[in-house]
Amino acid sequence: IHELCHLIHHDHTQKFIDLQTKEMKDWEKWKMKLEKLLA
């Protein structure tokens, strides 16, 4: 979802975050799981 959102918003502005949240409401949970796994 993150990379697909970059097709519309090329940076990490609030508009990007809003779109990402609209498409995947729990993206922050998955981000934390991924960061923990890769640490």
PDB file of N, CA and C in Angstrom:
ATOM      1  N   ILE A   1       0.840  -1.190   0.000  1.00  0.00           N
ATOM      2  CA  ILE A   1       0.000   0.000   0.000  1.00  0.00           C
ATOM      3  C   ILE A   1       0.881   1.248   0.000  1.00  0.00           C
ATOM      4  N   HIS A   2       1.926   1.199   0.810  1.00  0.00           N
ATOM      5  CA  HIS A   2       2.825   2.354   0.925  1.00  0.00           C
ATOM      6  C   HIS A   2       3.355   2.774  -0.442  1.00  0.00           C
ATOM      7  N   GLU A   3       3.890   1.834  -1.175  1.00  0.00           N
ATOM      8  CA  GLU A   3       4.483   2.173  -2.476  1.00  0.00           C
ATOM      9  C   GLU A   3       3.415   2.593  -3.485  1.00  0.00           C
ATOM     10  N   LEU A   4       2.249   2.009  -3.427  1.00  0.00           N
ATOM     11  CA  LEU A   4       1.168   2.423  -4.324  1.00  0.00           C
ATOM     12  C   LEU A   4       0.731   3.855  -4.032  1.00  0.00           C
ATOM     13  N   CYS A   5       0.724   4.234  -2.780  1.00  0.00           N
ATOM     14  CA  CYS A   5       0.385   5.616  -2.422  1.00  0.00           C
ATOM     15  C   CYS A   5       1.400   6.593  -2.992  1.00  0.00           C
ATOM     16  N   HIS A   6       2.642   6.140  -3.152  1.00  0.00           N
ATOM     17  CA  HIS A   6       3.671   7.002  -3.741  1.00  0.00           C
ATOM     18  C   HIS A   6       3.395   7.302  -5.217  1.00  0.00           C
ATOM     19  N   LEU A   7       2.571   6.542  -5.859  1.00  0.00           N
ATOM     20  CA  LEU A   7       2.202   6.850  -7.244  1.00  0.00           C
ATOM     21  C   LEU A   7       1.388   8.142  -7.314  1.00  0.00           C
ATOM     22  N   ILE A   8       0.729   8.481  -6.229  1.00  0.00           N
ATOM     23  CA  ILE A   8      -0.099   9.691  -6.174  1.00  0.00           C
ATOM     24  C   ILE A   8       0.621  10.825  -5.447  1.00  0.00           C
ATOM     25  N   HIS A   9       1.237  10.491  -4.310  1.00  0.00           N
ATOM     26  CA  HIS A   9       1.966  11.480  -3.506  1.00  0.00           C
ATOM     27  C   HIS A   9       3.408  11.001  -3.399  1.00  0.00           C
ATOM     28  N   HIS A  10       4.336  11.778  -3.913  1.00  0.00           N
ATOM     29  CA  HIS A  10       5.724  11.337  -4.032  1.00  0.00           C
ATOM     30  C   HIS A  10       6.556  11.546  -2.773  1.00  0.00           C
ATOM     31  N   ASP A  11       5.960  12.038  -1.729  1.00  0.00           N
ATOM     32  CA  ASP A  11       6.687  12.262  -0.484  1.00  0.00           C
ATOM     33  C   ASP A  11       5.827  11.772   0.678  1.00  0.00           C
ATOM     34  N   HIS A  12       6.230  12.064   1.885  1.00  0.00           N
ATOM     35  CA  HIS A  12       5.499  11.600   3.064  1.00  0.00           C
ATOM     36  C   HIS A  12       4.764  12.748   3.754  1.00  0.00           C
ATOM     37  N   THR A  13       4.043  13.515   2.970  1.00  0.00           N
ATOM     38  CA  THR A  13       3.254  14.616   3.511  1.00  0.00           C
ATOM     39  C   THR A  13       2.005  14.074   4.204  1.00  0.00           C
ATOM     40  N   GLN A  14       1.259  14.969   4.814  1.00  0.00           N
ATOM     41  CA  GLN A  14       0.017  14.558   5.470  1.00  0.00           C
ATOM     42  C   GLN A  14      -0.959  13.967   4.459  1.00  0.00           C
ATOM     43  N   LYS A  15      -0.963  14.475   3.242  1.00  0.00           N
ATOM     44  CA  LYS A  15      -1.845  13.924   2.202  1.00  0.00           C
ATOM     45  C   LYS A  15      -1.496  12.467   1.921  1.00  0.00           C
ATOM     46  N   PHE A  16      -0.212  12.163   1.892  1.00  0.00           N
ATOM     47  CA  PHE A  16       0.235  10.779   1.706  1.00  0.00           C
ATOM     48  C   PHE A  16      -0.265   9.909   2.858  1.00  0.00           C
ATOM     49  N   ILE A  17      -0.040  10.359   4.073  1.00  0.00           N
ATOM     50  CA  ILE A  17      -0.453   9.594   5.253  1.00  0.00           C
ATOM     51  C   ILE A  17      -1.963   9.407   5.274  1.00  0.00           C
ATOM     52  N   ASP A  18      -2.703  10.436   4.923  1.00  0.00           N
ATOM     53  CA  ASP A  18      -4.167  10.337   4.879  1.00  0.00           C
ATOM     54  C   ASP A  18      -4.618   9.288   3.872  1.00  0.00           C
ATOM     55  N   LEU A  19      -3.993   9.282   2.706  1.00  0.00           N
ATOM     56  CA  LEU A  19      -4.345   8.294   1.683  1.00  0.00           C
ATOM     57  C   LEU A  19      -3.994   6.887   2.147  1.00  0.00           C
ATOM     58  N   GLN A  20      -2.821   6.733   2.708  1.00  0.00           N
ATOM     59  CA  GLN A  20      -2.401   5.415   3.191  1.00  0.00           C
ATOM     60  C   GLN A  20      -3.354   4.916   4.273  1.00  0.00           C
ATOM     61  N   THR A  21      -3.761   5.790   5.164  1.00  0.00           N
ATOM     62  CA  THR A  21      -4.692   5.427   6.232  1.00  0.00           C
ATOM     63  C   THR A  21      -6.065   5.079   5.663  1.00  0.00           C
ATOM     64  N   LYS A  22      -6.487   5.801   4.657  1.00  0.00           N
ATOM     65  CA  LYS A  22      -7.777   5.509   4.016  1.00  0.00           C
ATOM     66  C   LYS A  22      -7.772   4.107   3.414  1.00  0.00           C
ATOM     67  N   GLU A  23      -6.672   3.733   2.796  1.00  0.00           N
ATOM     68  CA  GLU A  23      -6.594   2.445   2.109  1.00  0.00           C
ATOM     69  C   GLU A  23      -6.245   1.284   3.038  1.00  0.00           C
ATOM     70  N   MET A  24      -5.567   1.579   4.144  1.00  0.00           N
ATOM     71  CA  MET A  24      -5.165   0.526   5.084  1.00  0.00           C
ATOM     72  C   MET A  24      -5.174   1.115   6.492  1.00  0.00           C
ATOM     73  N   LYS A  25      -6.318   1.011   7.133  1.00  0.00           N
ATOM     74  CA  LYS A  25      -6.539   1.690   8.414  1.00  0.00           C
ATOM     75  C   LYS A  25      -5.511   1.319   9.484  1.00  0.00           C
ATOM     76  N   ASP A  26      -5.032   0.086   9.467  1.00  0.00           N
ATOM     77  CA  ASP A  26      -4.112  -0.375  10.514  1.00  0.00           C
ATOM     78  C   ASP A  26      -2.661  -0.444  10.043  1.00  0.00           C
ATOM     79  N   TRP A  27      -2.278   0.423   9.110  1.00  0.00           N
ATOM     80  CA  TRP A  27      -0.915   0.383   8.570  1.00  0.00           C
ATOM     81  C   TRP A  27       0.139   0.606   9.640  1.00  0.00           C
ATOM     82  N   GLU A  28      -0.162   1.400  10.655  1.00  0.00           N
ATOM     83  CA  GLU A  28       0.833   1.659  11.704  1.00  0.00           C
ATOM     84  C   GLU A  28       1.150   0.386  12.490  1.00  0.00           C
ATOM     85  N   LYS A  29       0.140  -0.440  12.716  1.00  0.00           N
ATOM     86  CA  LYS A  29       0.357  -1.713  13.412  1.00  0.00           C
ATOM     87  C   LYS A  29       1.300  -2.591  12.602  1.00  0.00           C
ATOM     88  N   TRP A  30       1.076  -2.674  11.296  1.00  0.00           N
ATOM     89  CA  TRP A  30       1.914  -3.498  10.434  1.00  0.00           C
ATOM     90  C   TRP A  30       3.316  -2.923  10.295  1.00  0.00           C
ATOM     91  N   LYS A  31       3.430  -1.610  10.298  1.00  0.00           N
ATOM     92  CA  LYS A  31       4.751  -0.964  10.250  1.00  0.00           C
ATOM     93  C   LYS A  31       5.561  -1.335  11.487  1.00  0.00           C
ATOM     94  N   MET A  32       4.928  -1.294  12.652  1.00  0.00           N
ATOM     95  CA  MET A  32       5.628  -1.639  13.891  1.00  0.00           C
ATOM     96  C   MET A  32       6.043  -3.108  13.897  1.00  0.00           C
ATOM     97  N   LYS A  33       5.170  -4.002  13.405  1.00  0.00           N
ATOM     98  CA  LYS A  33       5.514  -5.425  13.342  1.00  0.00           C
ATOM     99  C   LYS A  33       6.703  -5.658  12.416  1.00  0.00           C
ATOM    100  N   LEU A  34       6.707  -4.995  11.276  1.00  0.00           N
ATOM    101  CA  LEU A  34       7.803  -5.141  10.323  1.00  0.00           C
ATOM    102  C   LEU A  34       9.110  -4.609  10.905  1.00  0.00           C
ATOM    103  N   GLU A  35       9.052  -3.450  11.545  1.00  0.00           N
ATOM    104  CA  GLU A  35      10.258  -2.877  12.153  1.00  0.00           C
ATOM    105  C   GLU A  35      10.806  -3.785  13.251  1.00  0.00           C
ATOM    106  N   LYS A  36       9.914  -4.391  14.043  1.00  0.00           N
ATOM    107  CA  LYS A  36      10.343  -5.309  15.101  1.00  0.00           C
ATOM    108  C   LYS A  36      10.984  -6.556  14.495  1.00  0.00           C
ATOM    109  N   LEU A  37      10.408  -7.062  13.436  1.00  0.00           N
ATOM    110  CA  LEU A  37      10.933  -8.251  12.770  1.00  0.00           C
ATOM    111  C   LEU A  37      12.317  -8.000  12.174  1.00  0.00           C
ATOM    112  N   LEU A  38      12.521  -6.811  11.627  1.00  0.00           N
ATOM    113  CA  LEU A  38      13.781  -6.494  10.955  1.00  0.00           C
ATOM    114  C   LEU A  38      14.858  -5.981  11.909  1.00  0.00           C
ATOM    115  N   ALA A  39      14.500  -5.725  13.166  1.00  0.00           N
ATOM    116  CA  ALA A  39      15.479  -5.179  14.133  1.00  0.00           C
ATOM    117  C   ALA A  39      16.473  -6.228  14.579  1.00  0.00           C
TER     118      ALA A  39
END
